[in-house]
Amino acid sequence: MELALWEIIMKKTTLIEELGVADYPQGFVTDIAADTIPPGLDENIIRTISSKKNEPDFLLSWRLAAFRHWQTLQEPSWSSVRYPAIDYQSLVYYSAPKSNKKGPASLDEVDPELLRAYEKLGVPLEEQKLLSGVAVDAVFDSVSVATTMRDQLAQHGVIFCPFSEAVAKYPELVEKYLGSVVPYRDNYFAALNASVFSDGSFCYVPKGVHCPMELSTYFRINAANTGQFERTLIIAEAGSSVSYLEGCSAPRRDENQLHAAVVELVAMEDAQIKYSTVQNWYPGDSQGKGGIYNFVTKRGECRGARSKISWTQVETGSAITWKYPSVILRGDNSTGSFHSVAVTRNFQQADTGTKMIHLGRNTSSTILSKGISAGHGHNAYRGLVRVAGKADGARNHTQCDSLLIGSQCRAHTYPYIEVKNPTAQVEHEATTSKISEDQLFYCRQRGLDPEDAISMIVNGFCQDVFQELPMEFAVEAHKLLSLSLEGSVG
Amino acid sequence: MLNINNLHAQVDDKDILKGINLNIAPGEVHVVMGPNGSGKSTLANLLAGRDGYTVSQGEVIYKGKDLLTIPTEERAWAGIFLAFQYPVEIPGVSNLQLLKAALNAKRRNNNLKELDAFEFLEMVRSKIDSVGMSEELLQRAVNVGFSGGEKKRNEILQMTILEPDLVILDETDSGLDIDALRIVGRSIEAMRDSQRAFLIVTHYQRMLDSIKPDYIHVLSDGYIVKTGGSELALELEERGYSWLGKGEAA
Ligand SMILES: Nc1ncnc2c1ncn2[C@@H]1O[C@H](COP(=O)(O)OP(=O)(O)OP(=O)(O)O)[C@@H](O)[C@H]1O
Ligand SMILES: [Mg+2]
């Protein structure tokens, strides 16, 4: 590990130099003709989305049921984030590049303008430029525009394709698992997503198969005034394993944009799912103007005995992050983990954490959360550990560390612990610290300028989480963190 | 190389340094001794660029420039190195990481080619033996969980790698066992050459068994009350500081 880390640091240093001072290099807009439906939300809009995708009846009915339920709900107000009311009727719920009408057939048919956009984002899609060992599904606004490495995956029986395609080709799998971990009744944004979701990634790993490469989806919001509502479903059959990565970005715009995604993971007996996110939605400018509202429901279910689900997230973007990747530990001896770095600066707000729901015997979970606040940033960890009556021998360890940079920022920790079984062992530790004058002086005396010094100290603070990330993403994470801290000194 | 003229410094309106005069030429080894709280670390930290001191009078000229207006890291690039009395812990940052960032920052700013990971590792490996450090310590987080002696040796390793022009050692010999003391002494002796100068803060004569200083200064209550040759250390060892009296008179 150490030498790998070593290389990361090297790369990080050169990447920072290349990127210079641009603090959000992904903030460009791609000029591309789009098929966009009018703003507004009603049953007709939902029918329109569904018919654009030629969906089977079960799916339309499910969407409509979700919508009717959503209409009975109130937007939640229990979290610590604050934002002006969202006018759901003014949003556009579907926008797709015109050139993508028939969906992505082969990479040669993908609009070169889109290929250029992804290349600029550091996610080349063309065969000869692909990152080795990573398959990419590229989602642009409401649709998937390309998925790479599909043939190689198919040879192993692994299905990795846009969600819409899975609906068409594998309706029985979709019907069986869709909403089985995050039902549309779960919460306000989950109901909204179920009503209008447009695309996302679908992944199915058959029994006993270890997915031969990393799978990843890169989400890009491009169109203005448009919400992105994608849905990801990953199913790992008994004895299989898969590692999935997710990245995202959006243009720099003055208006806020809504991103309300749902991710469901299902791990059967002895299966393992590792899900990593580097979230870099546009965070808004230094005055707090613009940025993405990232209201996301992510949950995995360890359905089988000895199954394992781990969430690792690095959250540097978004004006507001509201997100609690969770694990339901149903199978006996199953394990769940959540490793998180959340950075808020300027006027960013984050209310993020996890839920570990222990249902099975001898289940164990680990939570490691690192919150970093700078500027006027507001960072809250909110986590629930629940041990049900039958979960004999359940164990949880939670560690929440907050780091403050400057005096205007805030950090809070809200741990909720509900234990109904006397044999449970639940531990919670929390720390809050500042970068000390001594550390800064020490690094500067050795020759690091203040920004590099802070970046190094903060990267150190996050190290335990970064080492959970796959290599490619660890580099990205270091780079992002350094960029997002630029100008935080003093 | 370094000229300190009539330096007065305060912390929180409290006078700590009360008119220091000290000239150090390339190749010289100066030792500063003196009672606890007399201002030795203050002088060392101030030269290295620590925040929090007010200089009310006097000046410090380093290589012909007004040192006190130069940012901390630029002083490091210009060859000033301070081995801390209390080395600082940086969790999650490996020793190698810090060392490489430090060395390359210095090289970059002196228009030298930066070392890649391979060249750097090679170079570090060639030097750890001489300071008696294990490779395992290189991989560990900076000073975290290091014993007192390991921390001090780590400072010496950094010195050896950064090859500074002006080396300021603040009680690097405190807390070392006999072998470590010998190793540190040897490392310093090995670095000694006609271009490099040392300012060594110590309480003990035994450090001076392996490094023969050109001058010994006694700092007391913010004044240099006596300056002598290496024989002064022996005298201090025997008689303590009280006979020197205080301050301005000296
Ligand atoms: N940040 C500070 N705030 C208040 N007083 C300080 C500060 N730094 C130093 N001092 C005071 O300045 C005086 C000199 O301290 P300094 O650390 O320079 O002494 P020293 O000679 O290095 O002592 P020792 O031999 O114990 O290391 C002491 O009285 C100390 O309490
Ligand atoms: Mg001291």
Short mmCIF file of C-alpha atoms in Angstrom, two decimals, chain A residues 79-268:
data_model
loop_
_atom_site.label_atom_id
_atom_site.label_comp_id
_atom_site.label_asym_id
_atom_site.label_seq_id
_atom_site.Cartn_x
_atom_site.Cartn_y
_atom_site.Cartn_z
CA SER A 79 -31.78 17.79 8.41
CA SER A 80 -29.46 20.67 9.18
CA VAL A 81 -29.28 21.96 5.60
CA ARG A 82 -31.10 25.15 4.61
CA TYR A 83 -32.21 26.17 1.12
CA PRO A 84 -35.06 28.14 -0.49
CA ALA A 85 -38.14 26.13 -1.46
CA ILE A 86 -37.75 24.17 -4.69
CA ASP A 87 -40.41 24.81 -7.32
CA TYR A 88 -40.89 21.32 -8.73
CA GLN A 89 -43.14 22.62 -11.50
CA SER A 90 -40.39 24.80 -12.94
CA LEU A 91 -37.93 21.94 -13.43
CA VAL A 92 -37.31 19.95 -16.58
CA TYR A 93 -37.47 16.21 -15.95
CA TYR A 94 -36.03 14.88 -19.18
CA SER A 95 -33.29 16.14 -21.46
CA ALA A 96 -31.20 14.00 -23.79
CA PRO A 97 -28.71 14.77 -26.55
CA LYS A 98 -30.58 14.49 -29.88
CA SER A 99 -27.78 12.49 -31.40
CA ASN A 100 -28.45 9.79 -28.84
CA LYS A 101 -31.96 9.08 -29.99
CA LYS A 102 -31.64 5.35 -30.39
CA GLY A 103 -29.46 4.91 -27.37
CA PRO A 104 -25.80 3.97 -27.49
CA ALA A 105 -25.26 1.23 -30.02
CA SER A 106 -21.54 1.19 -30.45
CA LEU A 107 -18.89 3.68 -29.54
CA ASP A 108 -18.32 4.66 -33.20
CA GLU A 109 -21.83 6.04 -33.25
CA VAL A 110 -21.46 8.25 -30.22
CA ASP A 111 -21.55 11.96 -31.01
CA PRO A 112 -17.92 13.18 -31.13
CA GLU A 113 -18.98 16.25 -29.17
CA LEU A 114 -19.96 13.98 -26.27
CA LEU A 115 -16.74 12.02 -26.54
CA ARG A 116 -14.85 15.29 -26.34
CA ALA A 117 -16.83 16.36 -23.29
CA TYR A 118 -15.95 13.16 -21.43
CA GLU A 119 -12.37 13.28 -22.54
CA LYS A 120 -12.13 16.79 -21.10
CA LEU A 121 -13.46 15.39 -17.84
CA GLY A 122 -10.68 12.84 -17.78
CA VAL A 123 -12.98 9.95 -18.72
CA PRO A 124 -11.97 8.91 -22.23
CA LEU A 125 -14.50 6.57 -23.81
CA GLU A 126 -12.72 5.62 -27.00
CA GLU A 127 -11.42 2.09 -27.04
CA GLN A 128 -7.77 2.95 -27.49
CA LYS A 129 -7.74 5.53 -24.68
CA LEU A 130 -9.65 3.58 -22.06
CA LEU A 131 -8.25 3.30 -18.60
CA SER A 132 -7.18 -0.27 -18.30
CA GLY A 133 -9.29 -2.37 -16.03
CA VAL A 134 -12.23 0.01 -15.81
CA ALA A 135 -15.54 -0.24 -17.64
CA VAL A 136 -17.39 3.08 -17.90
CA ASP A 137 -21.06 3.90 -18.32
CA ALA A 138 -21.34 7.56 -19.31
CA VAL A 139 -24.59 9.23 -18.32
CA PHE A 140 -25.25 12.65 -19.85
CA ASP A 141 -28.24 14.51 -18.38
CA SER A 142 -31.11 12.03 -18.59
CA VAL A 143 -29.55 9.25 -20.64
CA SER A 144 -26.62 6.93 -20.87
CA VAL A 145 -24.56 7.80 -23.94
CA ALA A 146 -21.93 5.09 -23.93
CA THR A 147 -20.87 2.00 -22.03
CA THR A 148 -17.42 0.60 -22.58
CA MET A 149 -15.90 -2.88 -22.20
CA ARG A 150 -19.25 -4.58 -22.52
CA ASP A 151 -18.02 -7.51 -24.57
CA GLN A 152 -15.26 -8.33 -22.14
CA LEU A 153 -17.75 -8.27 -19.29
CA ALA A 154 -20.28 -10.37 -21.19
CA GLN A 155 -17.70 -13.12 -21.55
CA HIS A 156 -17.87 -13.47 -17.77
CA GLY A 157 -21.64 -13.24 -17.75
CA VAL A 158 -21.56 -9.81 -16.12
CA ILE A 159 -24.27 -7.46 -17.28
CA PHE A 160 -23.29 -3.80 -17.17
CA CYS A 161 -25.55 -1.51 -19.16
CA PRO A 162 -27.72 1.60 -19.02
CA PHE A 163 -30.77 1.17 -16.84
CA SER A 164 -33.16 1.75 -19.76
CA GLU A 165 -31.50 -1.02 -21.67
CA ALA A 166 -31.84 -3.37 -18.71
CA VAL A 167 -35.54 -2.56 -18.60
CA ALA A 168 -35.84 -3.61 -22.25
CA LYS A 169 -33.57 -6.64 -22.17
CA TYR A 170 -33.89 -8.01 -18.65
CA PRO A 171 -37.32 -6.86 -17.47
CA GLU A 172 -37.68 -9.82 -15.09
CA LEU A 173 -34.49 -8.87 -13.22
CA VAL A 174 -35.51 -5.25 -13.03
CA GLU A 175 -38.99 -6.07 -11.85
CA LYS A 176 -37.66 -8.44 -9.22
CA TYR A 177 -35.15 -6.05 -7.67
CA LEU A 178 -36.30 -2.51 -8.46
CA GLY A 179 -37.46 -0.83 -5.27
CA SER A 180 -36.67 -3.90 -3.20
CA VAL A 181 -34.05 -2.05 -1.17
CA VAL A 182 -35.27 1.52 -1.51
CA PRO A 183 -39.04 1.37 -1.99
CA TYR A 184 -40.64 4.48 -3.42
CA ARG A 185 -42.31 4.96 -0.06
CA ASP A 186 -38.95 5.36 1.60
CA ASN A 187 -38.72 9.12 1.52
CA TYR A 188 -39.68 12.25 -0.38
CA PHE A 189 -36.79 12.23 -2.82
CA ALA A 190 -36.91 8.48 -3.33
CA ALA A 191 -40.57 8.84 -4.32
CA LEU A 192 -39.71 11.70 -6.67
CA ASN A 193 -36.92 9.67 -8.24
CA ALA A 194 -39.15 6.62 -8.69
CA SER A 195 -41.65 8.82 -10.51
CA VAL A 196 -39.34 10.47 -12.99
CA PHE A 197 -36.03 8.60 -13.08
CA SER A 198 -34.64 8.56 -16.57
CA ASP A 199 -31.50 6.45 -16.67
CA GLY A 200 -28.57 5.21 -14.67
CA SER A 201 -26.53 2.05 -14.55
CA PHE A 202 -27.54 -1.54 -14.12
CA CYS A 203 -25.19 -4.25 -13.05
CA TYR A 204 -25.74 -7.94 -12.53
CA VAL A 205 -22.97 -10.29 -11.45
CA PRO A 206 -23.91 -13.97 -11.70
CA LYS A 207 -23.28 -16.60 -9.10
CA GLY A 208 -19.63 -17.18 -8.26
CA VAL A 209 -18.27 -14.61 -10.67
CA HIS A 210 -15.63 -12.12 -9.57
CA CYS A 211 -16.12 -9.18 -11.86
CA PRO A 212 -12.85 -8.96 -13.82
CA MET A 213 -12.65 -5.17 -13.83
CA GLU A 214 -13.83 -2.09 -11.99
CA LEU A 215 -17.21 -0.84 -13.13
CA SER A 216 -17.88 2.85 -13.12
CA THR A 217 -20.46 5.39 -14.06
CA TYR A 218 -19.68 9.00 -14.80
CA PHE A 219 -22.68 11.26 -14.34
CA ARG A 220 -22.68 14.59 -16.10
CA ILE A 221 -25.35 17.23 -15.80
CA ASN A 222 -25.11 19.55 -18.80
CA ALA A 223 -28.51 21.06 -19.65
CA ALA A 224 -29.67 24.11 -17.70
CA ASN A 225 -32.71 24.08 -15.44
CA THR A 226 -32.81 20.31 -15.60
CA GLY A 227 -32.90 17.86 -12.76
CA GLN A 228 -30.99 14.62 -12.92
CA PHE A 229 -32.78 11.62 -11.48
CA GLU A 230 -30.79 8.52 -12.13
CA ARG A 231 -31.16 5.12 -10.64
CA THR A 232 -28.51 2.53 -10.15
CA LEU A 233 -29.14 -1.08 -9.34
CA ILE A 234 -26.38 -3.55 -8.58
CA ILE A 235 -27.06 -7.21 -7.89
CA ALA A 236 -24.32 -9.57 -6.77
CA GLU A 237 -25.43 -13.19 -6.76
CA ALA A 238 -24.14 -15.76 -4.29
CA GLY A 239 -20.37 -15.93 -4.02
CA SER A 240 -19.78 -13.12 -6.51
CA SER A 241 -17.95 -9.83 -6.10
CA VAL A 242 -17.83 -6.46 -7.79
CA SER A 243 -16.24 -3.06 -7.26
CA TYR A 244 -18.10 -0.09 -8.62
CA LEU A 245 -17.02 3.55 -8.87
CA GLU A 246 -19.09 6.62 -9.43
CA GLY A 247 -17.98 10.08 -10.49
CA CYS A 248 -19.87 13.20 -11.42
CA SER A 249 -19.67 16.85 -12.36
CA ALA A 250 -21.74 19.70 -13.74
CA PRO A 251 -21.24 23.10 -15.41
CA ARG A 252 -20.81 26.24 -13.40
CA ARG A 253 -24.22 27.93 -13.32
CA ASP A 254 -25.79 30.60 -11.14
CA GLU A 255 -29.00 28.66 -10.58
CA ASN A 256 -29.18 25.67 -8.30
CA GLN A 257 -29.87 22.34 -9.92
CA LEU A 258 -31.47 19.29 -8.37
CA HIS A 259 -29.91 15.87 -8.44
CA ALA A 260 -32.03 13.23 -6.72
CA ALA A 261 -30.65 9.78 -7.36
CA VAL A 262 -31.39 6.38 -5.92
CA VAL A 263 -28.88 3.56 -5.64
CA GLU A 264 -29.84 0.04 -4.61
CA LEU A 265 -27.40 -2.77 -3.93
CA VAL A 266 -28.27 -6.38 -3.31
CA ALA A 267 -25.64 -8.83 -2.05
CA MET A 268 -26.58 -12.50 -1.79
#
